[in-house]
């Protein structure tokens, strides 16, 4: 399974990957200085240490520690290369990763290691599918010494589990690697230099491999936690006070690596800043390099995401056909979850009738939510049912979800609301006032009576930011995109909410005026995939070769392609990097990635093959 079936982590991923700074964080050069330096450093240390020992410059007891350091350093470029996080050029990336990998395992090749490591990322904590499970819960008879034989553990796992799930091509690479490793060891051990080989390579390689496995696998994953069910608890954060965390090359933030595996190790820290620091709010266990995480590890139960009973405490007319509703929990001990600006929630109006409404405000002092609903007599019935509610009535609401996050790091904001689209904008406006940010709030309405929340908009602190645009006699909006959106800027974010046609008009106008797509935010109630989502099989048609491939219900498109001999590039396997994006020719896509924008998804012209699927029985892609 993939991370995209978990609602909470998918929402966080969407918020992070749509932060305007995300593309810069994931940017990769052809020759990345830190990664290239680390690769050359480990190769140089190992080569010089061996040379100095063989020429009598240093004793054996100094050569061994040097080579252990080289083995430890070699893991990071080899590991990052498996995620294509060493170079933007595939050849350079795999070359550097493979070169460093020879210190860890002579004969190692990138396709084989990438397959092993990607299965770990996809199936963390799942016995039989995660090749690193045995490194977390080591056999009692061996203890931590087992970690020195990580390569043998992986080999055992491959013959028991991996080869049943991998393509013939990947299995061939594994067999080639095994033959090369065995051949090189046999050649050296049968040569006159067998003693030097044992001293300079085998001993430091085993000790270094044990140190690598302990640092980057054993302490990073609490036993019993899986990426599918407990994504935020299946990886750890190393205490800031831990003295050895500086030697972990980013993996002290291992949870960030599993969320965004395609990032180079030295950029993990920057992810903490994205999406208003959303990761700081997640229940991620912490531990030291030696000190284990406190037990039991807290895992939010189903009750954390379950609807709660609330009482309608206030209903007010706030515009033509628009009513606001205030809710508070029926249980005074229930604390409503944070309702950040831009969030919406499910309202269970009646049996089988669930609608999504944006939060106008969350008053933490009174423990109340406020929403507003416009009555639509020709709608599906939700707004009519809402307008039939009475004060004191009890209904259920779900926890807030946020697909329309206010990215507070921007320097300037332009908020544009059409009619009832003002609801999330009011929450944003009040938040921006508290942050002392520069912003404009443009409200478009049919006429003066149709302007929602007139009294609130006239409040002095808010009034100076508000611009009202009433429709003209011909029915067109009086708002002029050429004036309101006249100055595109990197530090400015445009937020638009209103009827579909209104939002599309403004977005297209903004693009035409030079605004970048990542600086334009449009309200979306697109809900995360339900936990009980069921995949169905479908046929994938490759237009360039006219080949048809059957994708099973338990397969990703990438898995099916690889089993059929097609090897597209990939890096993250969870829809956050865009490496495996391909053009869609025909068929409707079930988008499950966090990389493509809502407009790109709605255009149905591209898809991430690692997680997305076909909605129907057939899909054609340009491969």
Coordinates of C-alpha atoms in Angstrom, one line a residue:
X1 CA 0.0 0.0 0.0
X2 CA 1.0 3.6 -0.2
X3 CA 0.8 6.6 2.1
X4 CA -2.0 8.1 0.1
X5 CA -4.7 5.9 1.6
X6 CA -4.1 7.6 5.0
X7 CA -6.2 10.7 5.4
X8 CA -4.2 12.6 8.0
X9 CA -0.8 12.2 6.3
X10 CA -2.2 12.9 2.9
X11 CA -3.6 16.2 4.0
X12 CA -0.3 17.2 5.6
X13 CA 1.5 16.2 2.4
X14 CA -0.8 18.3 0.3
X15 CA -0.3 21.3 2.5
X16 CA 3.5 21.0 2.4
X17 CA 3.9 20.3 -1.4
X18 CA 1.6 23.3 -2.2
X19 CA 3.7 25.7 -0.2
X20 CA 5.2 28.2 -2.6
X21 CA 8.6 27.5 -1.3
X22 CA 8.4 23.8 -1.8
X23 CA 9.7 23.8 -5.4
X24 CA 12.8 25.6 -4.3
X25 CA 13.3 23.1 -1.5
X26 CA 13.2 20.2 -3.8
X27 CA 15.3 21.8 -6.6
X28 CA 18.2 19.7 -7.6
X29 CA 21.3 20.7 -9.7
X30 CA 23.2 18.4 -12.0
X31 CA 26.3 18.7 -9.9
X32 CA 25.1 19.1 -6.3
X33 CA 28.0 20.4 -4.2
X34 CA 27.2 18.7 -0.8
X35 CA 26.3 15.4 -2.3
X36 CA 29.3 15.4 -4.7
X37 CA 31.7 16.4 -1.9
X38 CA 30.4 13.7 0.4
X39 CA 30.9 11.1 -2.3
X40 CA 34.4 12.2 -3.0
X41 CA 35.2 12.5 0.7
X42 CA 34.3 8.8 1.4
X43 CA 36.2 7.5 -1.6
X44 CA 39.2 9.7 -0.8
X45 CA 39.3 8.6 2.9
X46 CA 39.1 5.0 2.0
X47 CA 41.7 5.2 -0.8
X48 CA 44.2 7.2 1.2
X49 CA 43.8 5.1 4.3
X50 CA 44.5 1.9 2.3
X51 CA 47.5 3.6 0.5
X52 CA 49.0 4.9 3.7
X53 CA 48.7 1.6 5.5
X54 CA 50.2 -0.3 2.5
X55 CA 53.1 2.1 2.3
X56 CA 53.7 2.0 6.1
X57 CA 52.6 5.6 6.8
X58 CA 49.9 4.6 9.3
X59 CA 49.4 1.5 11.5
X60 CA 46.5 -0.9 11.1
X61 CA 44.8 0.3 14.2
X62 CA 44.5 3.8 12.6
X63 CA 43.6 2.5 9.1
X64 CA 40.6 0.5 10.4
X65 CA 38.9 3.6 12.0
X66 CA 39.5 5.7 8.9
X67 CA 37.8 3.0 6.7
X68 CA 34.9 2.7 9.1
X69 CA 34.4 6.5 8.7
X70 CA 34.5 6.1 4.9
X71 CA 31.9 3.3 5.1
X72 CA 29.6 5.4 7.3
X73 CA 30.0 8.4 5.0
X74 CA 29.4 6.3 1.8
X75 CA 25.9 5.3 2.9
X76 CA 24.3 8.8 2.5
X77 CA 25.1 9.4 -1.2
X78 CA 24.3 5.8 -2.0
X79 CA 21.0 6.1 -0.2
X80 CA 20.1 9.5 -1.6
X81 CA 20.9 8.3 -5.1
X82 CA 18.3 5.6 -4.8
X83 CA 15.8 8.5 -4.4
X84 CA 17.4 10.5 -7.3
X85 CA 18.4 13.1 -4.7
X86 CA 22.1 13.4 -5.6
X87 CA 21.8 14.9 -9.1
X88 CA 19.1 16.0 -11.5
X89 CA 20.9 14.0 -14.2
X90 CA 20.0 10.3 -13.9
X91 CA 23.4 9.1 -15.1
X92 CA 25.4 11.4 -12.8
X93 CA 23.0 10.5 -9.9
X94 CA 23.4 6.7 -10.3
X95 CA 27.1 7.0 -11.0
X96 CA 27.9 8.9 -7.8
X97 CA 25.6 6.6 -5.7
X98 CA 27.1 3.5 -7.2
X99 CA 30.7 4.7 -6.7
X100 CA 30.0 5.4 -3.0
X101 CA 28.2 2.1 -2.7
X102 CA 31.3 0.1 -3.6
X103 CA 32.7 0.9 -0.2
X104 CA 29.7 -0.6 1.5
X105 CA 29.3 -3.5 -0.9
X106 CA 31.7 -4.2 -3.8
X107 CA 29.6 -5.0 -6.9
X108 CA 26.5 -3.1 -5.6
X109 CA 24.4 -1.6 -8.4
X110 CA 21.7 1.1 -8.1
X111 CA 18.7 -0.7 -9.7
X112 CA 19.0 -3.5 -7.1
X113 CA 19.5 -1.3 -4.1
X114 CA 16.8 1.1 -5.2
X115 CA 14.3 -1.8 -5.4
X116 CA 15.2 -3.0 -1.9
X117 CA 15.1 0.5 -0.4
X118 CA 11.9 1.6 -2.1
X119 CA 10.1 -1.5 -0.7
X120 CA 11.1 -0.3 2.7
X121 CA 9.6 3.1 2.1
X122 CA 6.4 1.7 0.7
X123 CA 5.8 -1.0 3.4
X124 CA 7.5 0.3 6.6
X125 CA 6.8 -2.1 9.5
X126 CA 5.0 -4.7 7.4
X127 CA 6.5 -8.1 8.0
X128 CA 7.4 -9.8 4.7
X129 CA 7.2 -6.6 2.6
X130 CA 9.5 -4.3 4.5
X131 CA 13.1 -5.5 4.0
X132 CA 14.2 -3.5 7.1
X133 CA 11.8 -5.1 9.6
X134 CA 14.5 -7.5 10.8
X135 CA 16.9 -4.6 11.3
X136 CA 14.5 -2.9 13.7
X137 CA 13.4 -6.0 15.6
X138 CA 16.7 -7.9 15.6
X139 CA 16.8 -11.6 16.5
X140 CA 17.5 -12.1 20.2
X141 CA 20.2 -14.7 19.6
X142 CA 22.3 -12.1 17.6
X143 CA 21.4 -8.8 19.3
X144 CA 22.9 -5.7 17.7
X145 CA 25.7 -7.7 16.1
X146 CA 23.1 -8.8 13.6
X147 CA 23.2 -5.3 12.1
X148 CA 26.8 -6.0 10.8
X149 CA 25.3 -8.5 8.4
X150 CA 22.6 -6.2 6.9
X151 CA 23.5 -7.2 3.4
X152 CA 23.0 -10.9 4.2
X153 CA 19.7 -10.1 5.9
X154 CA 18.5 -8.3 2.7
X155 CA 19.6 -11.2 0.6
X156 CA 17.6 -13.6 2.8
X157 CA 14.6 -11.3 2.5
X158 CA 14.9 -11.2 -1.2
X159 CA 14.8 -14.9 -1.7
X160 CA 11.9 -15.3 0.8
X161 CA 9.8 -12.3 -0.3
X162 CA 11.3 -9.8 -2.7
X163 CA 11.7 -11.9 -5.8
X164 CA 8.0 -12.8 -5.8
X165 CA 7.1 -9.1 -6.2
X166 CA 9.8 -7.8 -8.5
X167 CA 10.2 -7.7 -12.3
X168 CA 12.6 -10.0 -14.1
X169 CA 14.9 -7.1 -14.9
X170 CA 15.3 -6.1 -11.3
X171 CA 15.8 -9.7 -10.2
X172 CA 18.6 -10.0 -12.8
X173 CA 20.3 -6.9 -11.3
X174 CA 20.2 -8.6 -7.9
X175 CA 21.6 -11.8 -9.2
X176 CA 24.4 -9.9 -10.9
X177 CA 25.2 -8.1 -7.7
X178 CA 25.3 -11.3 -5.7
X179 CA 27.6 -12.9 -8.3
X180 CA 29.9 -9.8 -8.3
X181 CA 30.1 -9.6 -4.5
X182 CA 30.9 -13.3 -4.2
X183 CA 33.4 -13.3 -7.0
X184 CA 35.3 -10.3 -5.7
X185 CA 35.5 -11.7 -2.2
X186 CA 36.6 -15.1 -3.5
X187 CA 39.2 -13.5 -5.7
X188 CA 40.8 -11.4 -2.9
X189 CA 40.6 -14.1 -0.3
X190 CA 42.4 -16.6 -2.6
X191 CA 45.0 -14.0 -3.6
X192 CA 48.3 -13.2 -1.8
X193 CA 46.6 -10.1 -0.4
X194 CA 43.9 -11.9 1.6
X195 CA 45.2 -10.5 4.9
X196 CA 45.2 -6.9 3.7
X197 CA 41.7 -7.5 2.3
X198 CA 40.4 -8.7 5.6
X199 CA 42.1 -6.0 7.5
X200 CA 41.4 -3.0 5.3
X201 CA 38.0 -3.9 3.9
X202 CA 36.1 -6.8 5.5
X203 CA 36.6 -5.8 9.2
X204 CA 35.9 -2.0 8.7
X205 CA 33.1 -2.8 6.3
X206 CA 31.3 -5.0 8.8
X207 CA 31.7 -2.6 11.7
X208 CA 30.8 0.3 9.5
X209 CA 27.7 -1.5 8.1
X210 CA 26.6 -2.2 11.7
X211 CA 27.0 1.5 12.6
X212 CA 25.0 2.5 9.4
X213 CA 22.2 0.0 10.1
X214 CA 21.9 1.1 13.7
X215 CA 21.9 4.8 12.9
X216 CA 19.7 4.8 9.8
X217 CA 17.4 1.8 10.3
X218 CA 17.4 0.3 13.8
X219 CA 16.7 3.4 15.9
X220 CA 14.5 5.1 13.3
X221 CA 11.4 2.9 13.3
X222 CA 9.5 1.9 16.5
X223 CA 8.7 -1.8 16.3
X224 CA 5.0 -2.6 15.5
X225 CA 4.3 0.8 13.8
X226 CA 3.5 0.7 10.1
X227 CA 3.6 3.5 7.5
X228 CA 0.1 2.5 6.3
X229 CA -1.7 2.7 9.7
X230 CA 0.5 4.9 11.8
X231 CA 2.5 7.1 9.4
X232 CA 3.5 9.7 11.9
X233 CA 4.5 7.2 14.6
X234 CA 6.4 4.7 12.3
X235 CA 9.4 7.1 12.1
X236 CA 11.1 9.1 14.8
X237 CA 12.7 12.5 15.4
X238 CA 16.0 12.5 17.2
X239 CA 16.1 14.8 20.3
X240 CA 17.6 18.2 19.5
X241 CA 19.9 17.7 22.6
X242 CA 21.2 14.3 21.4
X243 CA 25.0 14.9 21.0
X244 CA 25.4 12.6 18.0
X245 CA 22.5 13.9 15.9
X246 CA 24.8 16.1 13.9
X247 CA 26.5 13.0 12.5
X248 CA 23.3 11.6 11.1
X249 CA 23.3 13.6 7.8
X250 CA 19.7 14.7 8.0
X251 CA 18.3 11.4 9.3
X252 CA 17.8 12.9 12.7
X253 CA 14.6 14.1 10.8
X254 CA 13.9 10.7 9.5
X255 CA 10.1 11.3 9.5
X256 CA 10.7 14.1 6.9
X257 CA 12.7 11.7 4.8
X258 CA 9.8 9.3 4.7
X259 CA 7.3 12.0 3.9
X260 CA 9.5 13.5 1.1
X261 CA 12.2 11.0 0.2
X262 CA 13.3 12.8 -2.9
X263 CA 14.8 15.7 -1.0
X264 CA 18.6 15.7 -0.4
X265 CA 19.5 15.2 3.2
X266 CA 20.7 18.7 3.9
X267 CA 17.3 20.2 3.0
X268 CA 15.2 18.2 5.5
X269 CA 15.4 21.0 8.1
X270 CA 13.8 23.5 5.7
X271 CA 10.6 21.3 5.6
X272 CA 9.9 22.3 9.2
X273 CA 9.1 25.8 8.0
X274 CA 6.7 24.8 5.2
X275 CA 2.9 24.9 5.5
X276 CA 3.1 27.2 8.6
X277 CA 5.1 24.6 10.5
X278 CA 2.4 21.9 10.2
X279 CA 4.9 19.1 11.1
X280 CA 5.4 20.6 14.6
X281 CA 1.7 19.8 15.3
X282 CA 2.0 16.1 14.4
X283 CA 2.4 13.4 17.1
X284 CA 5.9 12.2 16.0
X285 CA 7.8 10.1 18.6
X286 CA 11.2 11.4 19.7
X287 CA 14.3 9.5 20.9
X288 CA 18.0 9.8 21.4
X289 CA 20.8 8.1 19.4
X290 CA 21.0 5.7 22.4
X291 CA 18.0 6.5 24.5
X292 CA 14.8 4.8 23.1
X293 CA 11.5 6.6 22.7
X294 CA 9.2 6.6 25.7
X295 CA 6.6 3.9 25.6
X296 CA 3.8 3.5 24.9
X297 CA 3.9 5.7 21.8
X298 CA 0.8 7.8 21.4
X299 CA -1.2 7.0 18.4
X300 CA -4.4 9.0 17.8
X301 CA -7.4 6.6 17.8
X302 CA -10.4 6.6 15.5
X303 CA -12.1 9.0 18.0
X304 CA -9.7 11.8 17.0
X305 CA -11.2 11.8 13.5
X306 CA -14.8 10.9 14.4
X307 CA -17.7 13.3 14.1
X308 CA -18.7 15.0 17.4
X309 CA -22.1 16.1 18.6
X310 CA -22.6 19.9 18.6
X311 CA -25.4 22.2 19.5
X312 CA -26.5 25.1 17.3
X313 CA -26.1 28.0 19.7
X314 CA -26.7 30.9 17.3
X315 CA -28.3 31.5 13.8
X316 CA -28.1 34.9 12.2
X317 CA -29.1 36.4 8.9
X318 CA -25.8 37.9 7.4
X319 CA -26.9 38.5 3.8
X320 CA -29.5 37.9 1.2
X321 CA -30.4 34.2 1.7
X322 CA -27.3 33.7 3.9
X323 CA -27.3 32.5 7.5
X324 CA -24.4 32.0 9.8
X325 CA -24.4 29.2 12.3
X326 CA -22.4 28.8 15.5
X327 CA -21.8 25.4 17.0
X328 CA -20.4 24.3 20.4
X329 CA -19.9 20.7 21.7
X330 CA -22.7 19.2 23.6
X331 CA -20.1 17.8 26.0
X332 CA -18.4 20.7 27.8
X333 CA -15.2 18.6 28.2
X334 CA -14.8 18.2 24.4
X335 CA -12.3 20.7 23.0
X336 CA -12.8 21.5 19.3
X337 CA -9.7 20.9 17.2
X338 CA -7.9 23.9 15.7
X339 CA -9.8 25.4 12.8
X340 CA -7.2 27.2 10.8
X341 CA -8.0 29.9 8.2
X342 CA -9.1 28.2 5.0
X343 CA -10.3 25.0 6.7
X344 CA -13.6 23.4 6.0
X345 CA -15.5 20.6 7.8
X346 CA -18.1 18.0 7.1
X347 CA -21.5 18.8 8.6
X348 CA -23.8 15.8 9.2
X349 CA -27.1 17.6 8.7
X350 CA -29.3 14.5 8.7
X351 CA -29.0 10.8 8.1
X352 CA -27.2 10.4 4.8
X353 CA -26.9 14.1 4.2
X354 CA -23.3 15.4 4.6
X355 CA -22.1 18.7 3.2
X356 CA -18.8 20.6 3.4
X357 CA -18.7 24.2 4.6
X358 CA -15.8 26.6 5.2
X359 CA -15.1 27.8 8.7
X360 CA -15.7 31.5 9.1
X361 CA -14.1 31.5 12.5
X362 CA -13.0 29.3 15.4
X363 CA -13.3 31.0 18.7
X364 CA -10.9 29.1 21.0
X365 CA -12.1 31.0 24.1
X366 CA -15.8 30.0 23.8
X367 CA -14.9 26.7 22.0
X368 CA -17.2 27.5 19.1
X369 CA -17.1 27.1 15.3
X370 CA -18.9 29.5 12.9
X371 CA -19.9 28.8 9.3
X372 CA -22.3 30.5 6.8
X373 CA -24.6 28.9 4.3
X374 CA -26.4 30.4 1.3
X375 CA -29.8 28.8 0.6
X376 CA -29.9 27.3 -2.9
X377 CA -33.4 26.2 -3.7
X378 CA -32.3 24.6 -6.9
X379 CA -29.4 22.8 -5.2
X380 CA -29.0 19.2 -3.9
X381 CA -30.9 19.9 -0.6
X382 CA -28.0 20.5 1.8
X383 CA -28.4 24.3 2.0
X384 CA -32.2 24.0 2.4
X385 CA -31.7 21.5 5.3
X386 CA -29.2 23.8 6.9
X387 CA -31.7 26.7 6.8
X388 CA -34.3 24.5 8.5
X389 CA -32.0 24.0 11.6
X390 CA -33.1 25.8 14.8
X391 CA -31.1 27.1 17.7
X392 CA -30.6 24.4 20.3
X393 CA -30.7 21.6 17.7
X394 CA -28.0 18.9 17.9
X395 CA -26.1 17.7 14.9
X396 CA -22.7 16.2 14.1
X397 CA -19.7 17.8 12.6
X398 CA -16.3 16.3 11.5
X399 CA -12.9 17.7 12.3
X400 CA -11.6 20.6 10.2
X401 CA -9.7 19.7 7.0
X402 CA -7.6 22.3 5.1
X403 CA -7.1 22.1 1.3
X404 CA -7.1 25.9 1.1
X405 CA -4.2 26.8 3.5
X406 CA -3.2 30.4 4.1
X407 CA 0.6 30.3 3.6
X408 CA 1.5 32.9 6.1
X409 CA 5.1 33.3 5.0
X410 CA 4.1 35.5 2.0
X411 CA 4.6 39.2 2.3
X412 CA 1.4 40.3 0.6
X413 CA -2.1 38.8 0.0
X414 CA -4.9 39.4 -2.4
X415 CA -8.2 37.8 -1.3
X416 CA -11.0 37.7 -3.8
X417 CA -14.4 36.4 -2.8
X418 CA -17.5 35.9 -5.0
X419 CA -20.7 35.8 -3.0
X420 CA -20.7 33.1 -0.3
X421 CA -17.1 32.5 -1.2
X422 CA -16.3 35.1 1.4
X423 CA -16.6 32.5 4.2
X424 CA -12.9 31.3 4.2
X425 CA -11.8 34.8 3.2
X426 CA -13.1 36.3 6.5
X427 CA -11.1 33.7 8.5
X428 CA -8.0 34.6 6.4
X429 CA -8.6 38.3 6.8
X430 CA -8.8 38.2 10.6
X431 CA -5.7 36.0 10.7
X432 CA -3.7 38.4 8.5
X433 CA -4.7 41.3 10.7
X434 CA -3.3 39.4 13.7
X435 CA -0.1 38.7 11.8
X436 CA 0.1 42.4 10.7
X437 CA 0.3 41.4 7.1
X438 CA -0.3 43.5 4.0
X439 CA -3.5 42.3 2.3
X440 CA -6.6 43.4 0.3
X441 CA -10.0 41.7 0.5
X442 CA -12.1 42.1 -2.6
X443 CA -15.8 41.1 -2.3
X444 CA -17.9 40.6 -5.4
X445 CA -21.7 40.5 -5.1
X446 CA -24.8 40.9 -7.3
X447 CA -26.0 44.0 -5.4
X448 CA -25.6 45.7 -2.1
X449 CA -28.1 43.5 -0.3
X450 CA -26.2 40.4 -1.5
X451 CA -23.0 41.5 0.2
X452 CA -22.5 39.0 3.0
X453 CA -21.3 40.0 6.5
X454 CA -21.7 43.8 5.8
X455 CA -21.6 44.7 9.5
X456 CA -18.4 42.7 10.0
X457 CA -16.7 44.1 6.9
X458 CA -17.3 47.6 8.2
X459 CA -15.4 47.1 11.4
X460 CA -12.5 49.6 11.5
X461 CA -9.6 47.1 11.6
X462 CA -11.0 45.2 8.6
X463 CA -12.7 48.0 6.7
X464 CA -9.5 49.6 5.4
X465 CA -8.6 46.4 3.6
X466 CA -12.1 45.8 2.0
X467 CA -13.1 46.6 -1.6
X468 CA -16.7 45.9 -2.7
X469 CA -17.4 45.2 -6.3
X470 CA -21.1 45.1 -7.3
X471 CA -22.3 43.6 -10.6
X472 CA -22.8 46.0 -13.5
X473 CA -26.1 46.4 -15.4
X474 CA -25.0 43.8 -17.9
X475 CA -24.6 41.3 -15.1
X476 CA -20.8 41.2 -15.3
X477 CA -18.6 41.7 -12.2
X478 CA -17.3 45.2 -11.7
X479 CA -14.0 43.8 -10.5
X480 CA -11.2 44.5 -13.0
X481 CA -8.5 41.8 -12.9
X482 CA -6.2 44.2 -14.8
X483 CA -6.3 46.6 -11.8
X484 CA -6.6 44.2 -8.8
X485 CA -4.0 41.7 -10.2
X486 CA -1.8 44.3 -11.9
X487 CA 1.5 43.6 -10.1
X488 CA 2.5 39.9 -10.1
X489 CA 5.1 39.3 -7.4
X490 CA 7.0 36.3 -6.0
X491 CA 6.0 37.3 -2.4
X492 CA 2.3 37.8 -3.1
X493 CA -0.4 35.1 -2.9
X494 CA -3.8 35.4 -4.6
X495 CA -6.7 33.5 -3.0
X496 CA -9.9 33.1 -4.9
X497 CA -13.2 31.5 -3.7
X498 CA -16.6 31.7 -5.3
X499 CA -18.7 30.0 -8.0
X500 CA -16.7 27.7 -10.4
X501 CA -17.0 30.0 -13.4
X502 CA -15.9 33.0 -11.3
X503 CA -12.8 31.2 -10.0
X504 CA -11.8 30.0 -13.5
X505 CA -12.3 33.5 -14.9
X506 CA -10.0 35.1 -12.3
X507 CA -7.4 32.3 -12.5
X508 CA -7.1 32.5 -16.2
X509 CA -6.9 36.3 -16.0
X510 CA -4.2 36.1 -13.4
X511 CA -2.2 33.6 -15.5
X512 CA -2.6 36.0 -18.5
X513 CA -1.3 38.9 -16.4
X514 CA 1.9 37.0 -15.6
X515 CA 1.0 35.3 -12.2
X516 CA 2.6 31.9 -11.6
X517 CA 0.4 29.0 -10.9
X518 CA 1.9 28.4 -7.4
X519 CA 1.0 32.0 -6.4
X520 CA -2.7 31.4 -7.1
X521 CA -4.9 29.5 -4.6
X522 CA -8.4 28.3 -5.4
X523 CA -10.8 26.9 -2.9
X524 CA -11.2 23.1 -3.2
X525 CA -13.3 20.8 -1.2
X526 CA -11.5 17.8 -2.7
X527 CA -11.6 15.2 0.1
X528 CA -8.8 12.8 0.8
X529 CA -9.2 9.2 -0.2
X530 CA -11.3 7.3 2.3
X531 CA -9.6 4.8 4.5
X532 CA -11.6 1.9 3.0
X533 CA -10.8 2.8 -0.6
X534 CA -10.9 -0.2 -2.9
X535 CA -8.7 -0.4 -5.9
X536 CA -10.0 -2.0 -9.1
X537 CA -8.0 -3.6 -11.9
X538 CA -7.8 -1.7 -15.3
X539 CA -6.0 -1.8 -18.6
X540 CA -3.2 0.6 -19.3
X541 CA -2.5 1.4 -23.0
X542 CA 0.9 2.7 -24.0
X543 CA 0.4 4.8 -27.1
X544 CA 4.0 5.0 -28.3
X545 CA 4.4 1.2 -28.4
X546 CA 0.6 0.3 -28.7
X547 CA 1.2 -2.1 -25.8
X548 CA -1.6 -3.0 -23.3
X549 CA -0.8 -3.8 -19.7
X550 CA -3.2 -5.2 -17.1
X551 CA -2.8 -3.4 -13.8
X552 CA -4.0 -5.5 -10.9
X553 CA -6.0 -4.1 -8.0
X554 CA -3.0 -4.6 -5.6
X555 CA -0.5 -3.1 -8.1
X556 CA 0.6 0.4 -8.8
X557 CA 1.0 1.5 -12.4
X558 CA 4.8 1.5 -11.9
X559 CA 4.7 -2.1 -10.6
X560 CA 2.8 -3.2 -13.6
X561 CA 5.1 -1.4 -16.0
X562 CA 8.2 -2.9 -14.5
X563 CA 6.8 -6.4 -14.6
X564 CA 6.1 -5.8 -18.3
X565 CA 9.7 -4.7 -19.0
X566 CA 9.0 -0.9 -19.0
X567 CA 11.2 1.0 -16.6
X568 CA 10.1 4.7 -16.1
X569 CA 12.0 6.9 -13.7
X570 CA 10.7 7.3 -10.2
X571 CA 12.0 8.6 -6.9
X572 CA 9.5 8.8 -4.0
X573 CA 6.7 6.3 -4.7
X574 CA 4.1 8.4 -3.0
X575 CA 3.3 11.3 -5.3
X576 CA 5.4 14.1 -3.9
X577 CA 8.2 14.6 -6.4
X578 CA 6.8 14.5 -9.9
X579 CA 9.6 12.3 -11.3
X580 CA 7.1 9.7 -12.7
X581 CA 4.7 12.2 -14.3
X582 CA 3.5 11.1 -17.7
X583 CA 1.0 12.6 -20.3
X584 CA -2.5 11.2 -20.2
X585 CA -4.0 10.6 -23.7
X586 CA -7.4 9.1 -22.9
X587 CA -9.3 8.0 -19.9
X588 CA -10.1 9.6 -16.5
X589 CA -7.5 9.6 -13.8
X590 CA -8.1 8.9 -10.1
X591 CA -5.5 11.4 -8.8
X592 CA -3.9 10.4 -5.5
X593 CA -0.7 12.5 -5.6
X594 CA 0.2 15.6 -3.6
X595 CA 2.3 17.1 -6.4
X596 CA 0.0 18.2 -9.2
X597 CA -2.1 21.3 -8.6
X598 CA -5.9 21.2 -8.6
X599 CA -6.0 22.8 -12.0
X600 CA -3.5 20.3 -13.4
X601 CA -5.6 17.4 -12.0
X602 CA -8.9 18.8 -13.3
X603 CA -7.3 19.1 -16.8
X604 CA -6.8 15.4 -16.8
X605 CA -3.7 15.7 -19.0
X606 CA -1.0 14.4 -16.7
X607 CA -0.7 11.9 -13.8
X608 CA 1.8 10.6 -11.2
X609 CA 2.1 6.9 -12.1
X610 CA 3.5 5.9 -8.6
X611 CA 0.2 6.4 -6.8
X612 CA -2.6 7.5 -9.2
X613 CA -4.9 5.1 -11.0
X614 CA -7.7 4.9 -13.6
X615 CA -11.2 5.8 -12.6
X616 CA -12.6 3.6 -15.3
X617 CA -11.5 0.3 -16.9
X618 CA -9.0 1.8 -19.3
X619 CA -6.4 4.5 -19.4
X620 CA -4.0 5.6 -22.2
X621 CA -0.7 7.3 -21.5
X622 CA 2.1 8.6 -23.6
X623 CA 4.7 5.9 -23.1

